[in-house]
């Protein structure tokens, strides 16, 4: 539509790569204004883990709206809020033996990160926060200070201070253990690194190239945080809510973070919502110290509660998700073998890394022309990123990867299988 180009700011991004004007969607399929069908391997950048307009979630929301259920509630007590909290405790926290308080920040991932940073500084009395190379945590000022991307950081004229950047696992090559490097710097009173209030880390770097941390490295990071009196904050905004195969990305890694940031898929329906989970002993907030008008999105509470009950309350969902994850890895491994690429990521959050950055862009563009909604990530946008709904049918997963294969063949040509699958090395704790 011409209005999108003439009325909107230059800051718009996704509609530049995907030129269609979309009208409706269901499951893993989107339909444009001409009726054209597109298979969705982006899923609202991970906010639609259960697909578009899932019928169970839609019915719960429509029933709530039809009975004039409370919409705008600030942080007043409400039946929708109570129902969500009850299910989150019963279905998510209690079965995993987790003891967290729930804070509802403003309904974005970035605001959740802001709350975590503020609380860490308040609880520890320290100001320095450690982020990691290729990390992405949002574009508001505090979250942006932790974000590594120079493209996003350039959007702020303000100084992005009180953050120390450390190398993520593997950033300096396989010969250097970055956890030991971090520990050495913090041990040295002359390293120039102030004692940190917290480490903020993604266990799969969603925008930074799908680097997936190993159990060994993450375990060492938790040890280092405890040794130096810092908190460990896991940003699970994109990697959480089942995206890596378990509800939380840290579950197979053997750690218990001090705080967890959740957003994107937590509402289940693409509605704005975020949660900060914090250990009870860290709750030193004064009433209203971090608030926001829209922190009580009742419609999101309704769909989030329905998603927890329908999916995570069903024992069969975990096995279905595991099967999807295995199929995703199998597809990625085959394509990596055939076309000389490298597999990145974990679970249903995987990608293919190109050494020729231009080829990655060309393959994405060809996929889009063939009706596949797909994105790239990484410091040079060199990773073709697969982020489909967790609930897509097996034949839809096969269809999507068939399109990727066609695009790879069109851009790179036919190649013979010459190596073992280049799959990411992931070892649970």
CSV table of C-alpha atoms in Angstrom, one decimal:
chain,number,residue,atom,x,y,z
A,1,UNK,CA,0.0,0.0,0.0
A,2,UNK,CA,1.3,3.5,-0.9
A,3,UNK,CA,0.2,4.9,2.5
A,4,UNK,CA,2.7,2.7,4.2
A,5,UNK,CA,5.6,4.2,2.2
A,6,UNK,CA,4.4,7.8,2.3
A,7,UNK,CA,3.1,8.1,5.9
A,8,UNK,CA,5.5,5.9,7.9
A,9,UNK,CA,9.0,6.8,9.1
A,10,UNK,CA,12.1,5.4,7.5
A,11,UNK,CA,12.6,3.3,10.7
A,12,UNK,CA,10.2,0.6,9.3
A,13,UNK,CA,12.0,-2.6,8.5
A,14,UNK,CA,10.1,-5.8,7.9
A,15,UNK,CA,7.8,-4.4,5.2
A,16,UNK,CA,10.9,-3.6,3.2
A,17,UNK,CA,11.9,-7.2,2.9
A,18,UNK,CA,8.4,-8.6,2.6
A,19,UNK,CA,6.6,-6.4,0.1
A,20,UNK,CA,3.2,-8.0,0.3
A,21,UNK,CA,0.3,-6.4,2.2
A,22,UNK,CA,-1.1,-9.1,4.5
A,23,UNK,CA,-4.7,-9.5,5.4
A,24,UNK,CA,-5.3,-12.6,7.4
A,25,UNK,CA,-3.5,-15.6,8.9
A,26,UNK,CA,-4.1,-19.0,10.5
A,27,UNK,CA,-1.5,-21.4,12.0
A,28,UNK,CA,1.7,-21.2,10.0
A,29,UNK,CA,0.0,-19.5,6.9
A,30,UNK,CA,-0.4,-15.9,6.1
A,31,UNK,CA,-2.6,-14.5,3.2
A,32,UNK,CA,-2.0,-11.2,1.4
A,33,UNK,CA,-4.7,-8.9,0.1
A,34,UNK,CA,-4.8,-10.7,-3.2
A,35,UNK,CA,-5.3,-14.1,-1.6
A,36,UNK,CA,-1.8,-15.2,-2.1
A,37,UNK,CA,-0.6,-17.8,0.5
A,38,UNK,CA,2.7,-17.4,2.4
A,39,UNK,CA,4.3,-20.0,4.7
A,40,UNK,CA,5.5,-18.3,7.9
A,41,UNK,CA,9.0,-19.2,9.2
A,42,UNK,CA,9.3,-15.9,11.1
A,43,UNK,CA,6.3,-16.2,13.5
A,44,UNK,CA,6.2,-12.6,14.6
A,45,UNK,CA,9.9,-12.8,15.3
A,46,UNK,CA,9.2,-15.5,17.9
A,47,UNK,CA,6.0,-14.0,19.4
A,48,UNK,CA,3.7,-16.5,17.7
A,49,UNK,CA,5.0,-19.8,19.0
A,50,UNK,CA,1.5,-21.3,18.7
A,51,UNK,CA,0.8,-19.9,15.3
A,52,UNK,CA,-1.5,-17.2,14.1
A,53,UNK,CA,-5.0,-17.2,15.6
A,54,UNK,CA,-4.9,-20.5,17.3
A,55,UNK,CA,-8.6,-21.5,17.7
A,56,UNK,CA,-8.4,-22.4,21.4
A,57,UNK,CA,-6.8,-19.1,22.2
A,58,UNK,CA,-9.0,-17.1,19.9
A,59,UNK,CA,-12.1,-18.7,21.5
A,60,UNK,CA,-10.9,-17.8,25.0
A,61,UNK,CA,-10.3,-14.2,23.9
A,62,UNK,CA,-13.6,-13.8,22.0
A,63,UNK,CA,-15.5,-15.2,25.0
A,64,UNK,CA,-13.8,-12.7,27.3
A,65,UNK,CA,-14.4,-9.7,25.1
A,66,UNK,CA,-18.0,-10.8,24.5
A,67,UNK,CA,-18.8,-10.8,28.2
A,68,UNK,CA,-17.2,-7.3,28.6
A,69,UNK,CA,-14.2,-8.7,30.5
A,70,UNK,CA,-12.0,-6.0,32.0
A,71,UNK,CA,-9.6,-4.7,29.3
A,72,UNK,CA,-7.6,-1.9,30.8
A,73,UNK,CA,-6.6,-2.7,34.4
A,74,UNK,CA,-3.3,-1.0,35.3
A,75,UNK,CA,-2.2,-3.5,38.0
A,76,UNK,CA,-5.5,-3.7,39.7
A,77,UNK,CA,-6.6,-7.2,40.9
A,78,UNK,CA,-8.6,-8.9,38.1
A,79,UNK,CA,-9.9,-12.4,37.4
A,80,UNK,CA,-7.9,-12.6,34.2
A,81,UNK,CA,-4.7,-11.7,36.1
A,82,UNK,CA,-5.4,-14.2,38.9
A,83,UNK,CA,-6.2,-17.0,36.4
A,84,UNK,CA,-2.9,-16.4,34.6
A,85,UNK,CA,-0.8,-16.3,37.7
A,86,UNK,CA,-2.5,-19.5,39.0
A,87,UNK,CA,-1.8,-21.4,35.8
A,88,UNK,CA,1.8,-20.1,35.5
A,89,UNK,CA,2.6,-21.3,39.0
A,90,UNK,CA,0.8,-24.7,38.6
A,91,UNK,CA,1.9,-25.5,35.1
A,92,UNK,CA,5.3,-23.8,34.7
A,93,UNK,CA,7.0,-23.0,38.0
A,94,UNK,CA,5.9,-25.8,40.4
A,95,UNK,CA,6.6,-28.8,38.1
A,96,UNK,CA,10.2,-27.4,37.6
A,97,UNK,CA,10.8,-26.7,41.3
A,98,UNK,CA,11.2,-23.0,40.6
A,99,UNK,CA,10.6,-20.3,43.2
A,100,UNK,CA,10.1,-16.9,41.5
A,101,UNK,CA,8.0,-13.9,42.1
A,102,UNK,CA,6.3,-12.4,39.0
A,103,UNK,CA,6.6,-8.8,38.0
A,104,UNK,CA,4.6,-7.3,35.1
A,105,UNK,CA,6.7,-4.5,33.6
A,106,UNK,CA,5.6,-2.5,30.6
A,107,UNK,CA,4.5,-5.1,27.9
A,108,UNK,CA,7.6,-5.2,25.8
A,109,UNK,CA,10.8,-7.2,26.0
A,110,UNK,CA,12.9,-4.1,26.2
A,111,UNK,CA,11.0,-2.8,29.2
A,112,UNK,CA,11.4,-6.1,30.9
A,113,UNK,CA,15.2,-5.9,30.5
A,114,UNK,CA,15.1,-2.3,31.8
A,115,UNK,CA,13.3,-3.6,34.9
A,116,UNK,CA,15.9,-6.4,35.4
A,117,UNK,CA,18.8,-4.0,35.1
A,118,UNK,CA,17.3,-1.5,37.5
A,119,UNK,CA,16.5,-4.2,40.1
A,120,UNK,CA,19.9,-5.8,39.8
A,121,UNK,CA,21.6,-2.4,40.5
A,122,UNK,CA,19.2,-1.7,43.3
A,123,UNK,CA,19.6,-5.1,45.0
A,124,UNK,CA,23.4,-5.2,44.8
A,125,UNK,CA,24.3,-1.5,45.1
A,126,UNK,CA,26.5,-1.8,42.0
A,127,UNK,CA,26.1,0.0,38.7
A,128,UNK,CA,28.1,-2.0,36.2
A,129,UNK,CA,26.3,-4.7,34.2
A,130,UNK,CA,28.0,-7.2,32.0
A,131,UNK,CA,26.6,-7.9,28.5
A,132,UNK,CA,28.0,-10.1,25.7
A,133,UNK,CA,29.3,-9.8,22.2
A,134,UNK,CA,26.5,-10.1,19.6
A,135,UNK,CA,23.8,-9.8,22.4
A,136,UNK,CA,20.5,-8.2,21.6
A,137,UNK,CA,18.2,-7.0,24.4
A,138,UNK,CA,16.1,-4.2,22.9
A,139,UNK,CA,16.3,-0.6,21.8
A,140,UNK,CA,15.3,1.4,24.8
A,141,UNK,CA,18.3,3.1,26.5
A,142,UNK,CA,19.2,0.6,29.2
A,143,UNK,CA,18.5,-2.4,27.0
A,144,UNK,CA,20.4,-0.8,24.1
A,145,UNK,CA,23.4,-0.3,26.3
A,146,UNK,CA,23.6,-4.1,26.6
A,147,UNK,CA,23.0,-4.7,22.9
A,148,UNK,CA,26.1,-5.3,20.8
A,149,UNK,CA,24.7,-4.3,17.3
A,150,UNK,CA,26.4,-1.1,16.1
A,151,UNK,CA,23.4,-0.6,13.7
A,152,UNK,CA,20.9,-0.4,16.7
A,153,UNK,CA,23.3,1.5,18.9
A,154,UNK,CA,23.8,4.1,16.3
A,155,UNK,CA,20.1,5.0,16.7
A,156,UNK,CA,20.9,6.7,20.1
A,157,UNK,CA,22.7,9.9,20.4
A,158,UNK,CA,23.0,9.4,24.2
A,159,UNK,CA,26.0,7.8,25.8
A,160,UNK,CA,25.4,4.1,26.5
A,161,UNK,CA,27.2,3.7,29.8
A,162,UNK,CA,27.7,1.5,32.9
A,163,UNK,CA,28.0,-1.7,30.8
A,164,UNK,CA,31.1,-3.9,30.2
A,165,UNK,CA,31.1,-6.1,27.1
A,166,UNK,CA,32.5,-9.6,27.5
A,167,UNK,CA,33.1,-12.3,24.8
A,168,UNK,CA,30.3,-14.9,24.4
A,169,UNK,CA,31.3,-18.6,24.2
A,170,UNK,CA,33.4,-19.3,21.1
A,171,UNK,CA,33.7,-15.6,20.2
A,172,UNK,CA,37.5,-15.8,20.4
A,173,UNK,CA,37.8,-19.2,18.8
A,174,UNK,CA,37.8,-22.7,20.2
A,175,UNK,CA,41.3,-22.3,21.8
A,176,UNK,CA,40.2,-19.7,24.4
A,177,UNK,CA,37.7,-20.4,27.2
A,178,UNK,CA,35.9,-17.0,27.5
A,179,UNK,CA,34.5,-18.0,30.9
A,180,UNK,CA,38.0,-18.3,32.3
A,181,UNK,CA,38.9,-15.0,30.5
A,182,UNK,CA,35.9,-13.2,32.3
A,183,UNK,CA,36.8,-14.7,35.6
A,184,UNK,CA,40.4,-13.6,35.3
A,185,UNK,CA,39.4,-10.0,34.5
A,186,UNK,CA,37.0,-9.9,37.5
A,187,UNK,CA,39.7,-11.3,39.8
A,188,UNK,CA,42.2,-8.6,38.8
A,189,UNK,CA,41.6,-5.3,40.6
A,190,UNK,CA,43.5,-3.5,37.9
A,191,UNK,CA,41.6,-4.9,34.9
A,192,UNK,CA,39.5,-1.8,34.7
A,193,UNK,CA,36.3,-3.8,35.0
A,194,UNK,CA,34.1,-2.7,37.9
A,195,UNK,CA,32.5,-5.3,40.1
A,196,UNK,CA,29.2,-6.2,38.2
A,197,UNK,CA,25.7,-6.0,39.5
A,198,UNK,CA,24.7,-8.7,37.0
A,199,UNK,CA,25.4,-10.7,33.9
A,200,UNK,CA,22.7,-10.4,31.3
A,201,UNK,CA,22.8,-13.3,28.7
A,202,UNK,CA,20.8,-15.0,26.0
A,203,UNK,CA,21.5,-18.7,25.9
A,204,UNK,CA,20.7,-18.7,22.2
A,205,UNK,CA,21.5,-15.3,20.7
A,206,UNK,CA,18.4,-14.7,18.6
A,207,UNK,CA,19.6,-11.6,16.6
A,208,UNK,CA,23.3,-12.1,17.1
A,209,UNK,CA,23.7,-15.2,14.8
A,210,UNK,CA,22.0,-18.0,16.8
A,211,UNK,CA,25.1,-18.8,18.9
A,212,UNK,CA,24.0,-21.4,21.4
A,213,UNK,CA,25.8,-21.6,24.7
A,214,UNK,CA,26.9,-25.0,26.0
A,215,UNK,CA,25.9,-26.4,29.4
A,216,UNK,CA,29.6,-26.2,30.5
A,217,UNK,CA,30.0,-22.6,29.7
A,218,UNK,CA,26.7,-21.5,31.2
A,219,UNK,CA,27.5,-23.4,34.4
A,220,UNK,CA,30.8,-21.7,34.6
A,221,UNK,CA,29.1,-18.3,34.1
A,222,UNK,CA,26.8,-19.0,37.0
A,223,UNK,CA,29.7,-20.0,39.2
A,224,UNK,CA,31.6,-16.8,38.2
A,225,UNK,CA,28.5,-14.6,38.9
A,226,UNK,CA,28.2,-16.2,42.4
A,227,UNK,CA,31.9,-15.9,43.1
A,228,UNK,CA,31.9,-12.2,42.4
A,229,UNK,CA,28.6,-11.4,44.0
A,230,UNK,CA,26.7,-10.7,40.8
A,231,UNK,CA,23.3,-11.8,39.6
A,232,UNK,CA,22.7,-14.0,36.6
A,233,UNK,CA,19.9,-12.7,34.4
A,234,UNK,CA,18.7,-14.9,31.5
A,235,UNK,CA,17.1,-13.0,28.6
A,236,UNK,CA,14.5,-15.6,27.4
A,237,UNK,CA,12.5,-13.1,25.5
A,238,UNK,CA,13.0,-14.8,22.1
A,239,UNK,CA,14.4,-18.2,23.2
A,240,UNK,CA,11.7,-18.9,25.9
A,241,UNK,CA,8.2,-20.3,25.9
A,242,UNK,CA,9.2,-23.5,24.2
A,243,UNK,CA,11.3,-22.0,21.4
A,244,UNK,CA,14.4,-24.1,22.2
A,245,UNK,CA,12.4,-27.3,23.0
A,246,UNK,CA,11.7,-26.6,26.7
A,247,UNK,CA,9.7,-23.8,28.2
A,248,UNK,CA,12.8,-22.1,29.4
A,249,UNK,CA,16.0,-22.2,27.4
A,250,UNK,CA,18.1,-22.9,30.5
A,251,UNK,CA,16.3,-26.1,31.5
A,252,UNK,CA,18.7,-28.6,29.9
A,253,UNK,CA,21.7,-26.6,31.0
A,254,UNK,CA,21.5,-27.2,34.7
A,255,UNK,CA,21.3,-23.6,36.0
A,256,UNK,CA,18.8,-21.6,38.0
A,257,UNK,CA,19.0,-17.9,37.0
A,258,UNK,CA,18.4,-15.1,39.5
A,259,UNK,CA,16.1,-13.4,37.1
A,260,UNK,CA,14.4,-14.3,33.8
A,261,UNK,CA,13.0,-12.0,31.2
A,262,UNK,CA,10.1,-13.2,29.2
A,263,UNK,CA,8.0,-11.5,26.5
A,264,UNK,CA,7.2,-12.1,22.8
A,265,UNK,CA,5.4,-15.5,22.9
A,266,UNK,CA,4.4,-15.4,26.6
A,267,UNK,CA,0.9,-14.1,25.7
A,268,UNK,CA,0.5,-16.9,23.1
A,269,UNK,CA,-1.4,-14.8,20.7
A,270,UNK,CA,1.0,-12.0,19.7
A,271,UNK,CA,-0.5,-9.6,22.2
A,272,UNK,CA,1.9,-7.3,24.1
A,273,UNK,CA,3.0,-8.8,27.5
A,274,UNK,CA,6.2,-9.3,29.4
A,275,UNK,CA,7.2,-11.0,32.7
A,276,UNK,CA,10.2,-10.5,34.9
A,277,UNK,CA,10.7,-13.5,37.1
A,278,UNK,CA,12.8,-12.8,40.2
A,279,UNK,CA,14.0,-14.7,43.2
A,280,UNK,CA,12.0,-13.6,46.3
A,281,UNK,CA,15.0,-12.3,48.1
A,282,UNK,CA,15.7,-9.8,45.3
A,283,UNK,CA,12.3,-8.1,45.6
A,284,UNK,CA,13.5,-4.8,47.0
A,285,UNK,CA,11.2,-2.6,44.9
A,286,UNK,CA,9.2,0.1,46.5
A,287,UNK,CA,5.5,0.2,45.4
A,288,UNK,CA,5.2,1.8,41.9
A,289,UNK,CA,9.0,2.1,41.5
A,290,UNK,CA,8.9,0.5,38.1
A,291,UNK,CA,5.4,0.9,36.6
A,292,UNK,CA,3.7,1.5,33.3
A,293,UNK,CA,0.2,2.2,32.2
A,294,UNK,CA,-0.1,-0.9,30.0
A,295,UNK,CA,1.4,-3.4,32.4
A,296,UNK,CA,-2.0,-5.1,33.0
A,297,UNK,CA,-3.0,-6.3,29.5
A,298,UNK,CA,-6.0,-8.4,30.4
A,299,UNK,CA,-6.5,-9.7,26.9
A,300,UNK,CA,-2.9,-11.0,27.0
A,301,UNK,CA,-3.6,-12.6,30.4
A,302,UNK,CA,-6.5,-14.5,28.9
A,303,UNK,CA,-4.7,-15.9,25.9
A,304,UNK,CA,-1.5,-16.6,27.9
A,305,UNK,CA,-3.6,-18.6,30.5
A,306,UNK,CA,-5.3,-20.5,27.7
A,307,UNK,CA,-2.0,-21.3,26.0
A,308,UNK,CA,-0.5,-22.6,29.2
A,309,UNK,CA,-3.4,-24.9,29.9
A,310,UNK,CA,-3.8,-26.2,26.3
A,311,UNK,CA,-0.2,-26.7,25.4
A,312,UNK,CA,2.0,-27.0,28.5
A,313,UNK,CA,-0.7,-28.6,30.6
A,314,UNK,CA,-0.9,-31.4,28.0
A,315,UNK,CA,1.9,-34.1,28.6
A,316,UNK,CA,1.9,-35.0,24.9
A,317,UNK,CA,2.9,-31.5,23.8
A,318,UNK,CA,6.5,-31.9,25.1
A,319,UNK,CA,6.9,-35.0,22.9
A,320,UNK,CA,5.3,-33.4,19.9
A,321,UNK,CA,7.7,-30.4,20.3
A,322,UNK,CA,10.7,-32.7,20.7
A,323,UNK,CA,9.7,-34.4,17.4
A,324,UNK,CA,9.5,-31.0,15.7
A,325,UNK,CA,12.9,-30.0,17.0
A,326,UNK,CA,14.5,-33.2,15.8
A,327,UNK,CA,12.9,-32.7,12.4
A,328,UNK,CA,14.2,-29.2,12.2
A,329,UNK,CA,17.7,-30.3,13.1
A,330,UNK,CA,17.6,-33.1,10.5
A,331,UNK,CA,16.5,-30.6,7.8
A,332,UNK,CA,19.2,-28.1,8.7
A,333,UNK,CA,21.9,-30.8,8.8
A,334,UNK,CA,21.0,-32.1,5.4
A,335,UNK,CA,21.1,-28.6,3.8
A,336,UNK,CA,24.3,-27.8,5.6
A,337,UNK,CA,25.9,-31.0,4.1
A,338,UNK,CA,24.6,-30.3,0.6
A,339,UNK,CA,25.6,-26.7,0.4
A,340,UNK,CA,28.6,-26.3,2.6
A,341,UNK,CA,26.9,-24.3,5.3
A,342,UNK,CA,27.0,-24.3,9.1
A,343,UNK,CA,24.1,-25.1,11.4
A,344,UNK,CA,23.4,-22.6,14.2
A,345,UNK,CA,21.0,-22.5,17.1
A,346,UNK,CA,18.9,-25.1,19.0
A,347,UNK,CA,15.4,-26.5,19.1
A,348,UNK,CA,13.0,-24.6,16.9
A,349,UNK,CA,15.4,-21.7,16.7
A,350,UNK,CA,17.9,-22.7,14.1
A,351,UNK,CA,19.6,-21.3,11.1
A,352,UNK,CA,22.2,-21.8,8.3
A,353,UNK,CA,25.4,-19.6,8.4
A,354,UNK,CA,26.9,-18.4,5.1
A,355,UNK,CA,30.5,-17.3,4.7
A,356,UNK,CA,29.4,-15.1,1.7
A,357,UNK,CA,27.1,-12.6,3.3
A,358,UNK,CA,25.6,-11.6,-0.1
A,359,UNK,CA,24.5,-15.1,-0.7
A,360,UNK,CA,22.5,-15.2,2.5
A,361,UNK,CA,20.6,-12.1,1.3
A,362,UNK,CA,20.0,-13.6,-2.1
A,363,UNK,CA,18.7,-16.9,-0.7
A,364,UNK,CA,16.4,-15.1,1.6
A,365,UNK,CA,15.0,-12.9,-1.2
A,366,UNK,CA,14.5,-16.1,-3.3
A,367,UNK,CA,12.6,-17.8,-0.5
A,368,UNK,CA,10.4,-14.7,-0.1
A,369,UNK,CA,9.6,-14.8,-3.9
A,370,UNK,CA,8.6,-18.5,-3.5
A,371,UNK,CA,6.2,-17.6,-0.7
A,372,UNK,CA,8.3,-18.3,2.5
A,373,UNK,CA,8.4,-15.6,5.1
A,374,UNK,CA,11.9,-15.9,6.5
A,375,UNK,CA,14.5,-13.6,8.1
A,376,UNK,CA,18.3,-13.3,8.6
A,377,UNK,CA,20.3,-12.6,11.7
A,378,UNK,CA,23.9,-12.3,12.8
A,379,UNK,CA,26.4,-9.4,12.9
A,380,UNK,CA,26.5,-9.4,9.1
A,381,UNK,CA,23.0,-10.8,8.5
A,382,UNK,CA,24.8,-13.9,7.4
A,383,UNK,CA,22.5,-16.5,9.0
A,384,UNK,CA,19.3,-17.6,7.4
A,385,UNK,CA,17.0,-18.0,10.4
A,386,UNK,CA,14.2,-20.5,10.9
A,387,UNK,CA,11.7,-19.5,13.5
A,388,UNK,CA,8.4,-21.2,12.5
A,389,UNK,CA,5.5,-21.7,14.9
A,390,UNK,CA,6.1,-24.7,17.2
A,391,UNK,CA,2.7,-26.0,16.2
A,392,UNK,CA,3.1,-26.2,12.4
A,393,UNK,CA,2.3,-29.5,10.8
A,394,UNK,CA,5.1,-31.8,9.8
A,395,UNK,CA,4.2,-31.4,6.1
A,396,UNK,CA,4.4,-27.6,6.5
A,397,UNK,CA,7.9,-27.9,8.0
A,398,UNK,CA,8.9,-30.2,5.0
A,399,UNK,CA,7.3,-27.6,2.6
A,400,UNK,CA,9.3,-24.8,4.1
A,401,UNK,CA,12.6,-26.5,3.9
A,402,UNK,CA,11.8,-27.7,0.4
A,403,UNK,CA,11.5,-24.0,-0.5
A,404,UNK,CA,14.8,-23.2,1.2
A,405,UNK,CA,16.4,-26.0,-0.8
A,406,UNK,CA,15.0,-24.7,-4.1
A,407,UNK,CA,16.3,-21.2,-3.2
A,408,UNK,CA,19.8,-22.5,-2.3
A,409,UNK,CA,19.9,-24.5,-5.5
A,410,UNK,CA,18.9,-21.4,-7.5
A,411,UNK,CA,21.5,-19.2,-5.9
A,412,UNK,CA,24.4,-21.6,-5.1
A,413,UNK,CA,23.7,-24.4,-7.6
A,414,UNK,CA,23.6,-28.2,-7.1
A,415,UNK,CA,26.2,-29.6,-4.7
A,416,UNK,CA,27.0,-33.1,-3.6
A,417,UNK,CA,27.0,-34.2,0.0
A,418,UNK,CA,30.6,-34.2,1.0
A,419,UNK,CA,30.6,-34.0,4.8
A,420,UNK,CA,28.8,-35.1,8.0
A,421,UNK,CA,25.9,-32.8,9.1
A,422,UNK,CA,27.4,-29.6,10.6
A,423,UNK,CA,25.0,-29.6,13.5
A,424,UNK,CA,25.6,-27.5,16.7
A,425,UNK,CA,27.3,-29.3,19.5
A,426,UNK,CA,24.8,-29.2,22.4
A,427,UNK,CA,25.3,-31.2,25.5
A,428,UNK,CA,22.7,-31.0,28.3
A,429,UNK,CA,24.0,-30.7,31.9
